XYZ file of C-alpha atoms in Angstrom:
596
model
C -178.000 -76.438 -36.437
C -176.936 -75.702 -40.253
C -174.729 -78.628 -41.492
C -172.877 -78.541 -45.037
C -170.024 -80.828 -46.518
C -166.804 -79.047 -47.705
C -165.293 -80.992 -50.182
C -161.120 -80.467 -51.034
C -159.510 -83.543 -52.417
C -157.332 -83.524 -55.724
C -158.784 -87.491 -56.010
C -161.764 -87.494 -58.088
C -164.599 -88.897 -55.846
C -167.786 -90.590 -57.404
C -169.438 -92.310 -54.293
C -172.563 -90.351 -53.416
C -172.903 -92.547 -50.208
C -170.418 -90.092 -47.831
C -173.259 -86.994 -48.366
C -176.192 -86.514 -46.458
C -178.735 -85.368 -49.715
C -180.461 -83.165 -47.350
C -177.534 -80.803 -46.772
C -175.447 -79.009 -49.455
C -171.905 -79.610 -50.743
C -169.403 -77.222 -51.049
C -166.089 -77.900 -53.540
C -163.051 -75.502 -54.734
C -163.333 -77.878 -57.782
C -165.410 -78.532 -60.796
C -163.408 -82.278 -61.307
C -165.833 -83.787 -58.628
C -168.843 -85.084 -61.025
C -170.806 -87.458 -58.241
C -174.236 -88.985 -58.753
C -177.414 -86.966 -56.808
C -174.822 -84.833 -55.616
C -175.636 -80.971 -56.465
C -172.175 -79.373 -55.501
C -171.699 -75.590 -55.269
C -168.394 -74.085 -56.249
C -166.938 -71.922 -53.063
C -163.434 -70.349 -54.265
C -160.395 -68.069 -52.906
C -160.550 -64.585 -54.257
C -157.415 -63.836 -56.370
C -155.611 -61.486 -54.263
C -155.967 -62.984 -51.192
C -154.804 -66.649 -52.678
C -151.606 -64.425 -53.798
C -150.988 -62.876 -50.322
C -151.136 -66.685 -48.963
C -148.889 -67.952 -51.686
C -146.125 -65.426 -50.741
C -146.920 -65.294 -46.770
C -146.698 -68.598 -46.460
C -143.353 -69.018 -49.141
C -142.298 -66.127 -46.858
C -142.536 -68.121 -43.357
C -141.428 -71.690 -44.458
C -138.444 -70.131 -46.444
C -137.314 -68.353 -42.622
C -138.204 -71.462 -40.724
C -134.947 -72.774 -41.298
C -133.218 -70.124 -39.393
C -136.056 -70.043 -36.331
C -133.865 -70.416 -32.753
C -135.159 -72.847 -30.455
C -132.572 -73.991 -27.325
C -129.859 -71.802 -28.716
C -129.845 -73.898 -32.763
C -131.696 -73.411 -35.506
C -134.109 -75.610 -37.153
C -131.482 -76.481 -39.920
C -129.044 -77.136 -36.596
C -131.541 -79.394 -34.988
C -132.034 -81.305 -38.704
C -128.427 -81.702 -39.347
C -126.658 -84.996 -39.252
C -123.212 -84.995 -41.321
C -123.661 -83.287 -44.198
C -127.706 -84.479 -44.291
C -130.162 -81.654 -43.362
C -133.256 -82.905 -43.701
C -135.183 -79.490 -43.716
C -133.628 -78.565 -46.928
C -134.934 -82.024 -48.594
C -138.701 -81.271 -47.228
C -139.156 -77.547 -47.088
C -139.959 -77.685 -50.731
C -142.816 -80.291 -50.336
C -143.497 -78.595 -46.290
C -144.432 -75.019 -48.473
C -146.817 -76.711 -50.681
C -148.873 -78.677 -47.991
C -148.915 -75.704 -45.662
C -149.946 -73.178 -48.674
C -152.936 -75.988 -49.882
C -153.842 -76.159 -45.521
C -154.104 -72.660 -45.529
C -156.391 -72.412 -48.696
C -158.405 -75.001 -46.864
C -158.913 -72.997 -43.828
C -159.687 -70.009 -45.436
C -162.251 -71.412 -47.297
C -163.836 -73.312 -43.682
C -163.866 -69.635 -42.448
C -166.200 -68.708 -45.106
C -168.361 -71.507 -44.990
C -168.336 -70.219 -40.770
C -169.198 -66.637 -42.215
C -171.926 -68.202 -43.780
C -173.610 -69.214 -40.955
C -172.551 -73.003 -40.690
C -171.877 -73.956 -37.512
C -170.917 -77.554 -38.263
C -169.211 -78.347 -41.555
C -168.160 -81.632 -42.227
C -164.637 -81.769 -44.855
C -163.638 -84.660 -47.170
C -160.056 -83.405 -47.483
C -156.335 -84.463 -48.604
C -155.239 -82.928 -45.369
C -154.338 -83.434 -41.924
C -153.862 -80.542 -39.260
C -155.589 -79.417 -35.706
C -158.446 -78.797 -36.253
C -158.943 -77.095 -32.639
C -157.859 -73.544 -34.461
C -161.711 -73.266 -34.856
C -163.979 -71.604 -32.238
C -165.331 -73.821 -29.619
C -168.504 -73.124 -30.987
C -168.388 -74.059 -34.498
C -168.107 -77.881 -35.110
C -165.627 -79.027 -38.083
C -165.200 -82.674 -38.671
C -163.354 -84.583 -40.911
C -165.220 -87.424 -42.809
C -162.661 -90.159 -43.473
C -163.312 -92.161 -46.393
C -161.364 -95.547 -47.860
C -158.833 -94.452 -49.903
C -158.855 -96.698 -53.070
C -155.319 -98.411 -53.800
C -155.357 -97.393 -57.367
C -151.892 -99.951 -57.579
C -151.044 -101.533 -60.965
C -149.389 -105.447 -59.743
C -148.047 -105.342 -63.475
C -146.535 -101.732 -62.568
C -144.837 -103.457 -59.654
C -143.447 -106.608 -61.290
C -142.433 -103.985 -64.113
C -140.633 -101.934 -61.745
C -138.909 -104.763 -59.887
C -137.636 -106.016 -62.856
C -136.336 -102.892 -64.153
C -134.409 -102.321 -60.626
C -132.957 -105.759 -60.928
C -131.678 -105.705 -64.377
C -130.130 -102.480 -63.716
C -128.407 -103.061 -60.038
C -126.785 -106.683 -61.333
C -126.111 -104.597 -65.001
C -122.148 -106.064 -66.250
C -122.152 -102.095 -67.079
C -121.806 -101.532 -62.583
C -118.719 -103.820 -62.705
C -117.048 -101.784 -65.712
C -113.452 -100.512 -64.720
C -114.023 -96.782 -64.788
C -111.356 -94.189 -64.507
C -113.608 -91.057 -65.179
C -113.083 -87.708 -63.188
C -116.596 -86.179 -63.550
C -120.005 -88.097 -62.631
C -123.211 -86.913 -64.313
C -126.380 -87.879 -62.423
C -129.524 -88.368 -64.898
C -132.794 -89.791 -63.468
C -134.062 -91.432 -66.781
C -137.176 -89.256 -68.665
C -137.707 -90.680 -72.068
C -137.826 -87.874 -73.478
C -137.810 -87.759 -77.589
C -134.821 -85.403 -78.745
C -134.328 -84.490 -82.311
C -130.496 -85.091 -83.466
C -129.048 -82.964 -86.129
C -129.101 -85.353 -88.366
C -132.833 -85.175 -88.011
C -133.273 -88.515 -86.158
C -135.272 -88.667 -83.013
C -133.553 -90.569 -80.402
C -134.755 -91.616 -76.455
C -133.062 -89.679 -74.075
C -132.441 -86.850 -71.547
C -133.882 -83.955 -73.206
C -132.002 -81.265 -71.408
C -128.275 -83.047 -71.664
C -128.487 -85.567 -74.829
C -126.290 -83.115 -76.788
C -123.872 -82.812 -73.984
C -123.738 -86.384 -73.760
C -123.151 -86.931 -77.192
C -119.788 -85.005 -76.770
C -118.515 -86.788 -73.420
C -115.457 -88.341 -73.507
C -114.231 -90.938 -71.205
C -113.382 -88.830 -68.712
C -117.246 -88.477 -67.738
C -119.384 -91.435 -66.104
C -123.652 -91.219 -66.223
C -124.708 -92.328 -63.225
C -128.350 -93.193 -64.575
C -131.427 -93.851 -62.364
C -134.914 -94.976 -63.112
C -137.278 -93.492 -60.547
C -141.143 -94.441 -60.733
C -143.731 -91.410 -60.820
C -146.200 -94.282 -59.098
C -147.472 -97.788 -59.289
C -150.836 -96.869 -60.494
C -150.690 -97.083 -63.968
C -149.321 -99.880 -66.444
C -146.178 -98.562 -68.172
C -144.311 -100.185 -71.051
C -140.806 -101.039 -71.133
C -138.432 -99.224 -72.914
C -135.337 -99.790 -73.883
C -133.906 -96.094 -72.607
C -134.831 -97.732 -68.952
C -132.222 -100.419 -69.349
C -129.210 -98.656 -70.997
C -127.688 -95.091 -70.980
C -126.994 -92.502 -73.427
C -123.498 -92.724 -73.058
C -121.182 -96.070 -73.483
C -119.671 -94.925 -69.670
C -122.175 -95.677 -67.550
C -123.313 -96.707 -64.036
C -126.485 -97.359 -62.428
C -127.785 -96.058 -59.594
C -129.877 -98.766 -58.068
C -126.748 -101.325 -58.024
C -125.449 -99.046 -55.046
C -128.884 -98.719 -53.226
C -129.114 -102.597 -53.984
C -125.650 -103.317 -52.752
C -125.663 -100.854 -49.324
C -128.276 -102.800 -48.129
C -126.446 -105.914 -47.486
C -124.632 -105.353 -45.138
C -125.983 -105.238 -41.334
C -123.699 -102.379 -40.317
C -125.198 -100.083 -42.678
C -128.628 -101.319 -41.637
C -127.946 -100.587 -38.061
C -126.633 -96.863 -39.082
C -129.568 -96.328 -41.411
C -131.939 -97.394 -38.447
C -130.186 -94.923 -36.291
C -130.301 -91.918 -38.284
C -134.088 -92.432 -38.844
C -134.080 -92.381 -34.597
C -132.176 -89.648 -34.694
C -134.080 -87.312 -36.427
C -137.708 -88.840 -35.356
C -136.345 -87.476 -31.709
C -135.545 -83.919 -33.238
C -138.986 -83.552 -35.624
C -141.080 -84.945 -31.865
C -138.331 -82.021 -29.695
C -139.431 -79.248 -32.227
C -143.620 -80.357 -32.378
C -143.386 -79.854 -28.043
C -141.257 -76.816 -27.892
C -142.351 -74.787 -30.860
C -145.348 -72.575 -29.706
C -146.436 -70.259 -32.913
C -149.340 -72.426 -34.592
C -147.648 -72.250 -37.978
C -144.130 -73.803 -36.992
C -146.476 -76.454 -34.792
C -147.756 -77.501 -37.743
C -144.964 -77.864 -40.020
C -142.984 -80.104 -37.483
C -146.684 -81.716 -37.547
C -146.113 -82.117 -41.447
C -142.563 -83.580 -41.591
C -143.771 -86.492 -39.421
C -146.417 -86.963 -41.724
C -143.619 -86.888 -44.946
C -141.095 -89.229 -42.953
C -141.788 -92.244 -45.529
C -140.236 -89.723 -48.328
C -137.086 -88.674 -45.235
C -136.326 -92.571 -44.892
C -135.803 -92.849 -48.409
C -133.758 -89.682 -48.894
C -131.413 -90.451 -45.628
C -130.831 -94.353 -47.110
C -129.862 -92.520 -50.635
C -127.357 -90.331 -48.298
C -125.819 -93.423 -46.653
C -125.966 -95.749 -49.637
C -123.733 -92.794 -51.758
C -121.590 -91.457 -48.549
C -120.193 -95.295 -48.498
C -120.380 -95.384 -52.754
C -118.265 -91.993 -52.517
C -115.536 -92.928 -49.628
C -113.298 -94.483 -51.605
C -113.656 -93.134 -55.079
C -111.045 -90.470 -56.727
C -114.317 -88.469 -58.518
C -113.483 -84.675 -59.152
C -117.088 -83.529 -59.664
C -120.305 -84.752 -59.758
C -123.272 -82.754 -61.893
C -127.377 -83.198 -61.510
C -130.334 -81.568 -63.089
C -132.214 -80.309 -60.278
C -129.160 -80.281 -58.002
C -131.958 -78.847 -55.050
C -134.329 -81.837 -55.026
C -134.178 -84.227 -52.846
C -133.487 -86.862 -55.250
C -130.283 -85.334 -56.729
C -129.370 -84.068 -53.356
C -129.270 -86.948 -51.527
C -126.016 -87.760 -53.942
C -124.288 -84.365 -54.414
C -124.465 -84.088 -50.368
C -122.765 -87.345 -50.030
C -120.512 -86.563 -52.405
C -119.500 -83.066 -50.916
C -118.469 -84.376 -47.785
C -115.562 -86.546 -49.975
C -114.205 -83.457 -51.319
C -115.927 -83.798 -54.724
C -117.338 -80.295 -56.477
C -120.779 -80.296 -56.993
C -122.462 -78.962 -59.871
C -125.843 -77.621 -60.757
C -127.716 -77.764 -64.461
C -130.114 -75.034 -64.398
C -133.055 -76.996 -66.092
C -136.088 -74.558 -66.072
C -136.840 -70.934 -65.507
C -136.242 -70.026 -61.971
C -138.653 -67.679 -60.289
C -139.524 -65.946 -56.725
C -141.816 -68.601 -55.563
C -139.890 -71.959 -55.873
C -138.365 -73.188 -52.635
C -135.525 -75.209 -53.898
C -133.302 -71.452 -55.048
C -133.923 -69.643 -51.879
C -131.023 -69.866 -49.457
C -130.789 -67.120 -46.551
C -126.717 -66.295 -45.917
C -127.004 -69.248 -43.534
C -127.683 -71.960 -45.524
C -125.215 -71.513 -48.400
C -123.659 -74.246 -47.364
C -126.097 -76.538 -48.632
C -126.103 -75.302 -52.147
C -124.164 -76.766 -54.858
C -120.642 -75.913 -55.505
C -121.295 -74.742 -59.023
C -124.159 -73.965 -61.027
C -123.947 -73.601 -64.415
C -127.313 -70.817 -65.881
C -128.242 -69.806 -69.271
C -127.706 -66.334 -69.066
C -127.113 -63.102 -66.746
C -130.522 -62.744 -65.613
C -130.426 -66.386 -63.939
C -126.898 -65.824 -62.567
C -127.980 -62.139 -61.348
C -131.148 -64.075 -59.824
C -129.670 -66.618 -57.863
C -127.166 -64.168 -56.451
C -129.592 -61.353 -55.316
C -132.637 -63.935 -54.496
C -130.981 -66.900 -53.434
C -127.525 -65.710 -51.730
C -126.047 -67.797 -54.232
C -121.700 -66.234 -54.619
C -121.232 -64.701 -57.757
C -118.212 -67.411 -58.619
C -120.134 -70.233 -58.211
C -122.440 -69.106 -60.385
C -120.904 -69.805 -64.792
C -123.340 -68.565 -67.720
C -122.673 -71.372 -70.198
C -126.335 -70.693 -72.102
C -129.081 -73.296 -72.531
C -127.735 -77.372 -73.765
C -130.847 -77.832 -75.986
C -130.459 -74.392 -77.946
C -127.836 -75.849 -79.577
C -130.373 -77.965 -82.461
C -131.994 -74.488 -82.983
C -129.653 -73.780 -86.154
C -131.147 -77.213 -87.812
C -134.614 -76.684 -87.761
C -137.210 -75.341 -89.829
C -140.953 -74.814 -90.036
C -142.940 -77.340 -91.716
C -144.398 -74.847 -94.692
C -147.111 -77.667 -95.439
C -149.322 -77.340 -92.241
C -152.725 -76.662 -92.810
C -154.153 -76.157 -89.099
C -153.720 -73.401 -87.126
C -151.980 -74.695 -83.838
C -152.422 -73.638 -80.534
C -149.712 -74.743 -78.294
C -150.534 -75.474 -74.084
C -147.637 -76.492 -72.098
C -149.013 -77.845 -69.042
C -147.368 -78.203 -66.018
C -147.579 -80.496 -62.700
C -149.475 -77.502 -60.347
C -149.371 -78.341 -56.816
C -152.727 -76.013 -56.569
C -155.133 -78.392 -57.673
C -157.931 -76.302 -58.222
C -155.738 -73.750 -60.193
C -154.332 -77.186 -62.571
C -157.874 -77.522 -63.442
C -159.165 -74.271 -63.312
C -156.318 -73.563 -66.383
C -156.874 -76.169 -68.673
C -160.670 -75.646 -68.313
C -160.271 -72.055 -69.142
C -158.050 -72.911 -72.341
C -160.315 -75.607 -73.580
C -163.076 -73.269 -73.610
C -161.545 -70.950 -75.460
C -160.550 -72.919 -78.086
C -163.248 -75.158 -78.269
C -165.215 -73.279 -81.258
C -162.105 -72.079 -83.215
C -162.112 -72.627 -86.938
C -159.896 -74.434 -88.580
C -157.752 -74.568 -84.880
C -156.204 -77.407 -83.301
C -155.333 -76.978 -79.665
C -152.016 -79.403 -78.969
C -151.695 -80.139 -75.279
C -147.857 -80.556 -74.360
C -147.960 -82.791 -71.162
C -144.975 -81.571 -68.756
C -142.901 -84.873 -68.220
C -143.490 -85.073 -64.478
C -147.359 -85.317 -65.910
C -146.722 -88.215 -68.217
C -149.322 -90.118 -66.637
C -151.679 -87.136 -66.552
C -153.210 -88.284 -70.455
C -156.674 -89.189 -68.831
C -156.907 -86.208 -66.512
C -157.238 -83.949 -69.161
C -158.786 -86.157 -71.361
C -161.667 -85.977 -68.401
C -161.634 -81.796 -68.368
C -161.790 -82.327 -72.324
C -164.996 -84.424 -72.049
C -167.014 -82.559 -69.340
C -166.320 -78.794 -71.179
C -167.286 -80.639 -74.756
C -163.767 -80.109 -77.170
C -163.414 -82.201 -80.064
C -160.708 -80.222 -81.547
C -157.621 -81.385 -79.527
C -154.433 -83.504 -79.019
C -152.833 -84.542 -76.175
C -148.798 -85.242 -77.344
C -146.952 -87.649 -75.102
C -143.645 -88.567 -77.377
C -143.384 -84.995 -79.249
C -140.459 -83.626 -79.616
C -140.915 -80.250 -78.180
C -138.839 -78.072 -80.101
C -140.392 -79.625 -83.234
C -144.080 -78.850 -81.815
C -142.684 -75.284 -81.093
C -141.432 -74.602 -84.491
C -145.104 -75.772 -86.126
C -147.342 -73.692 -83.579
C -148.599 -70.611 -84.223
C -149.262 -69.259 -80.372
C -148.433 -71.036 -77.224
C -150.214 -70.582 -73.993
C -148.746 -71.652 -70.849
C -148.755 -70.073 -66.906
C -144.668 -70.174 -65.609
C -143.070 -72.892 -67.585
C -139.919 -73.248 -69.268
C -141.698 -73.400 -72.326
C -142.220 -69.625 -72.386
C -139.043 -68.710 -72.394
C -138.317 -71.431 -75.560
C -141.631 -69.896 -77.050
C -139.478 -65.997 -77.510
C -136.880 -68.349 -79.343
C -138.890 -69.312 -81.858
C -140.188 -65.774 -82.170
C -143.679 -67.065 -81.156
C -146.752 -65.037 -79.610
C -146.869 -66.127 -75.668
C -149.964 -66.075 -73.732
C -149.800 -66.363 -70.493
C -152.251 -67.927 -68.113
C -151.743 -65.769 -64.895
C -155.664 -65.189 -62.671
C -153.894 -64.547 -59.675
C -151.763 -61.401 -61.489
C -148.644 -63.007 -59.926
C -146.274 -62.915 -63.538
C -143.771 -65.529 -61.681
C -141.974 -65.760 -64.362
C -142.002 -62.371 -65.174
C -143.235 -63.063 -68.975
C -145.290 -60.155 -69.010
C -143.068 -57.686 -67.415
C -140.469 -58.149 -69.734
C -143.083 -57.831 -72.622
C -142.794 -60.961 -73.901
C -146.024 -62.638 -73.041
C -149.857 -61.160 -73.052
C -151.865 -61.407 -69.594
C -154.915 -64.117 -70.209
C -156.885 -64.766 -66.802
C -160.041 -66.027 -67.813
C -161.416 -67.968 -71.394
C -163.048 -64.827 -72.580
C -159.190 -63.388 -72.612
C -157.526 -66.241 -73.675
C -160.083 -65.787 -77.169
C -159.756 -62.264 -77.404
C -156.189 -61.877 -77.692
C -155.810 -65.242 -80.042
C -158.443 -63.615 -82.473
C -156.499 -60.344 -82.296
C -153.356 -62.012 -82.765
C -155.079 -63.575 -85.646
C -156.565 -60.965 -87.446
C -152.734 -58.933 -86.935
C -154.717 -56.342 -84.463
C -151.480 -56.977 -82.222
C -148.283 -58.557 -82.730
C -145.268 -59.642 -80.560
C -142.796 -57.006 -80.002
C -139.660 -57.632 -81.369
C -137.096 -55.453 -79.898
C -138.377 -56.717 -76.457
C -138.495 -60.299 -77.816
C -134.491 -59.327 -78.548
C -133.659 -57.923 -75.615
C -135.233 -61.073 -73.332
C -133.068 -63.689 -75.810
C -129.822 -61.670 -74.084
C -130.987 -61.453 -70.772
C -132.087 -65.081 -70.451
C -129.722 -66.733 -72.781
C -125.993 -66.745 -73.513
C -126.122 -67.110 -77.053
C -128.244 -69.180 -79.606
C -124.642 -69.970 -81.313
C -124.810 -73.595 -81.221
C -121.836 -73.437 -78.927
C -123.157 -74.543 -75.383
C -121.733 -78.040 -75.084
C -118.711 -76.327 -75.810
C -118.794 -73.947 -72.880
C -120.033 -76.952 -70.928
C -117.372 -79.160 -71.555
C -115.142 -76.442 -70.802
C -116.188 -75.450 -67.411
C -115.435 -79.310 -66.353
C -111.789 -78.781 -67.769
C -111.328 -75.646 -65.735
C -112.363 -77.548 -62.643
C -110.045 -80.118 -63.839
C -107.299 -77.446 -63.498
C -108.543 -76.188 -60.189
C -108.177 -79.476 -58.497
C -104.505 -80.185 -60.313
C -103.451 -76.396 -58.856
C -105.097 -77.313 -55.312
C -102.570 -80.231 -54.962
C-alpha cells in the first residue's frame, strides 16, 4: 500500500512527531519549516484555482434562493429582521472555496497512485466523497492555545471601562448614529498633526455637529497576542459619543432577554439540522454542515441583534451609518435598527469587486441591504446596481472622505532611498498570502539602493511576525514592516507600489504612482489592469523586470488612462467630500420631516 501525508493548515507546525519518516509529505505551503521533515510542494494550477474561486462564489452566492419545502434558504434563516445566511455566507464561501482546494489537491495525490493519504488539515467535511477504495484519514493533532491571559485581562478591562463610561449616560438628542468599530489608525490632519483615529471617517468626524452620535466599539482581532492600551480604545473622536459594549453589557441583565436569546439560538439550530437532512446535492450538504460548525460566531451576531432591537425600540434615531454596512458586525446593528423605522446607511470603505460576497444581492434579497449607500464615484454606484441589484436611488456618489487631505500634502524632496511600496492584505487563501509576499521579497531582495516598505492591512495588525518569518527564510535585509504609518504619507514618498486587489491601488493612481499588480491566477479583481492603470506581475522574475524598466524610464504610467480612472472611481479630488457627506444626512433629514 503507498501511504503519504498531505499537509494544509494555515498554523505553522514544527512537531516532526505526527510524520512517519519513512513516507513523504506533501504541503500547498512553503511556511511549514519542520525538523527531519523533507516536504514536497504539491500546488493548484492557476486556471483551475480561478474556475473554483468563481464556481464556488457562483453556488454559495445562489444558495440563498435554493427551494426546499416550498421557502428558500434565506426563508428558512429568517427570524424578524435577522437572516442569518446573509451574516455567514461571506465566511460559508471562503471555507467551502479553501475545502474544495483541499480536495482537489487529495485527488492528485489519488492520481498519483496513493491509495491511503493521511491530511493534517484546518478542515472538516465527509470525507466518504472518496472511492471506497482509496483510504483518506485525518490526523488530528492538539491544537496549541496560543492565548495571551494579559490579552484577556486587557480586554476585560477595556469592555468594562467602556460599558460603565459617564459618556453612555450623556443626554443625547442626536438624529443620526455613526457606528465605528475602533482601528487606531494614524491620520494626518491638515494642520500636519497626526492624530489616532478612524482613518476612513476622522475628517467627517471632525465636522459633526451635535446632531450626530458615534456609537464606538472596540472589537478584539484575538487573544493571542499582548496589545498595549491606547488611549483611542477608551474615548471617541467626537465629544458625542456612545459605546457599544454598555448595551451588550446592559441586555444581558435581564432574564427575559436571556430566555429570548436562548430561544432564537433553538430556533435556528432546528432550521441549520432541517436543511443538513433534507438537502441532497453534496455541496449544499456541506454548507449546512459548515454553519453548524460557525454557530459560536451566529450566537454572537443574534445577541448583537437582540441587545440593539431592545437599544433601538424606544429611541427617536433618523439614521444610523457603518463602514462595512454588509458584515456581520455592522449588520447585526443596522438590521435592528431597520426594523424601528431608522434609514440605514452604507460607507463604501474599499474597492468593491466581482468576488466579494458581502455586495452580491440576487432581486430577492434586496431587502437585506442597506437603505443608503453612499460610493466614491459612478463606477461603484454603476457596480452595485448591475452586480449587486442594488436601486439606483439608494445608491449617492459623495467621492472618497480621506481624499479630502490630498490638497495638503507634498513629497518629501529629501529622500534618498528608492521605495517600494507592498500593501498587504488579510488573504483568506493561505497559500496565495504567502505565495505573494514570498514572490515580492525575492524580487526586491538584491535591489540597490531600494527599500521595500511593507504596509500591513489593519485587519493584519498582528501579522508583524508572519512576515517577518517569510523575510527570514527567503534572506531580505532590505525591508520595513510599518505598523503606525500614515498611509497617505507612505504613498506620497514611494516610488512604485505593488499590491494584488486592495484599496491601496486605487489611492496609488491618486498620487500618480506606477501600480504593480500581483495577480498569478490572471483574475484582475479589481480590474487594475484592464483599466490600464496597473502592470500584470505573477511571479518574482516579473515583479523585477517591470520595476527595473520602470526604473530605467523603458515604460511609464499612462496618464490619460491614469485621468480617466480618477473620474470613473472618484467624485472629485476637490477637498469637498465631508461636504457632500454632511449633506446627504440633511436631505434625509428632510425626507423624514416630508414623510410626517
Amino acid at each position: 500500500m503507498r501511504i503519504c501525508y498531505f499537509l494544509n493548515s494555515a498554523r505553522e507546525l514544527t512537531d516532526s512527531k505526527i510524520f512517519d519518516n519513512n513516507l513523504r509529505v506533501y504541503s500547498a505551503s512553503k511556511l511549514h519549516n519542520i525538523p527531519n521533515v523533507d516536504i514536497e510542494l504539491i500546488d493548484i494550477e492557476p486556471k483551475i484555482k480561478k474556475q473554483i474561486n468563481q464556481d464556488v462564489f457562483e453556488y454559495v452566492m445562489n444558495f440563498g434562493n435554493e427551494v426546499f419545502n416550498n421557502k428558500s434558504i434565506n426563508e428558512h434563516l429568517l427570524f424578524g429582521n435577522f437572516n442569518l445566511w446573509q451574516y455567514q455566507r461571506f465566511r460559508i464561501y471562503f471555507l467551502l472555496r479553501n475545502i474544495k482546494y483541499e480536495v482537489h489537491l487529495i485527488q492528485e495525490l489519488i492520481k498519483l497512485d496513493y491509495n491511503k493519504i493521511l491530511i493534517v488539515s484546518d478542515y472538516q467535511y465527509d470525507l466518504s466523497i472518496y472511492n471506497s477504495s482509496i483510504i483518506v484519514e485525518r490526523i488530528k493533532i492538539q491544537k496549541k492555545l496560543n492565548i495571551s491571559i494579559e490579552s484577556i485581562v486587557k480586554y476585560a478591562l477595556i469592555f468594562l471601562f467602556r460599558a460603565f463610561s459617564l459618556s453612555n449616560f450623556k443626554r443625547s438628542t442626536a438624529k443620526h448614529l455613526i457606528y465605528d468599530q475602533v482601528s487606531q489608525q494614524p491620520v494626518l490632519q491638515k494642520d500636519g498633526s497626526i492624530k489616532v483615529g478612524n482613518s476612513h471617517l476622522s475628517y467627517f468626524y471632525n465636522s459633526m455637529g451635535e446632531d450626530y452620535r458615534i456609537l464606538s466599539e472596540y472589537l478584539i482581532q484575538g487573544f493571542d497576542k499582548p496589545y498595549s492600551l491606547k488611549k483611542g480604545l477608551l474615548s471617541s473622536g467626537h465629544k458625542n459619543y456612545l459605546f457599544a459594549e454598555h448595551i451588550l453589557f446592559k441586555y444581558f441583565f435581564s432574564l427575559n432577554n436571556r430566555k429570548k436569546f436562548k430561544r432564537l439560538i433553538e430556533f435556528f439550530q432546528d432550521k441549520i439540522v432541517f436543511l443538513e437532512n433534507n438537502i441532497s446535492d453534496a455541496k449544499g450538504k456541506r454548507i449546512a454542515n459548515l454553519l453548524t460548525q460557525v454557530s459560536s460566531s451566529s450566537k454572537f451576531y443574534i445577541y448583537r441583534y437582540l441587545a440593539f432591537s431592545d437599544y433601538f425600540q424606544d429611541k427617536s434615531i433618523i439614521s444610523i451609518g457603518a463602514l462595512d454596512e454588509n458584515g456581520p458586525a455592522a449588520r447585526s446593528i443596522l438590521d435592528a435598527a431597520k426594523q424601528f423605522g431608522i434609514a440605514t446607511v452604507g460607507f463604501q470603505h474599499g474597492a468593491i469587486h466581482r468576488l466579494h460576497p458581502n455586495y452580491r444581492f440576487s432581486h430577492s434579497e434586496i431587502r437585506y441591504q442597506p437603505d443608503y449607500t453612499l460610493v466614491w464615484g459612478k463606477k461603484w454606484k454603476d457596480f452595485l446596481h448591475y452586480f449587486g441589484n442594488y436601486s439606483f436611488d439608494s445608491v449617492k456618489i459623495v467621492g472618497q472622505i480621506r481624499t479630502d487631505i490630498i490638497s495638503h500634502l507634498s513629497r518629501n524632496e529629501n529622500k534618498k532611498e528608492f521605495i517600494v511600496l507592498f500593501a498587504s492584505q488579510p488573504q483568506r487563501d493561505s497559500v496565495l498570502r504567502e505565495r505573494t509576499a514570498r514572490d515580492i521579497f525575492v524580487a526586491v531582495k538584491n535591489m540597490i539602493n531600494t527599500t521595500l516598505h511593507i504596509k500591513l492591512h489593519p485587519g493584519e495588525i498582528n501579522d508583524y511576525g508572519y512576515y517577518k518569518n517569510i523575510a527570514a527564510k527567503v534572506g531580505i535585509a532590505n525591508y520595513k514592516i510599518l505598523i503606525d504609518a500614515e498611509l497617505y504619507l507612505t504613498l506620497v514618498d514611494s516610488d512604485i507600489i505593488i499590491t494584488s486587489f486592495s484599496t491601496v491601488g486605487i489611492e496609488a493612481v491618486y498620487f500618480n504612482k506606477p501600480l504593480l499588480v500581483y495577480d498569478p491566477l490572471s483574475q484582475d479583481i479589481q480590474g487594475y489592469i484592464k483599466d490600464g492603470v496597473g502592470f500584470q506581475v505573477r511571479s518574482s522574475d516579473e515583479i523585477q523586470t517591470i520595476i527595473n524598466d520602470l526604473r530605467t524610464k523603458n515604460i511609464s504610467i499612462n496618464q490619460l488612462k491614469y485621468e480617466k480612472f480618477i473620474s470613473d472611481n472618484t467624485y472629485a479630488l476637490d477637498g469637498l467630500v465631508v461636504e457632500r457627506v454632511l449633506n446627504f444626512f440633511r436631505s434625509i433629514e428632510l425626507k423624514k420631516r416630508d414623510d410626517f
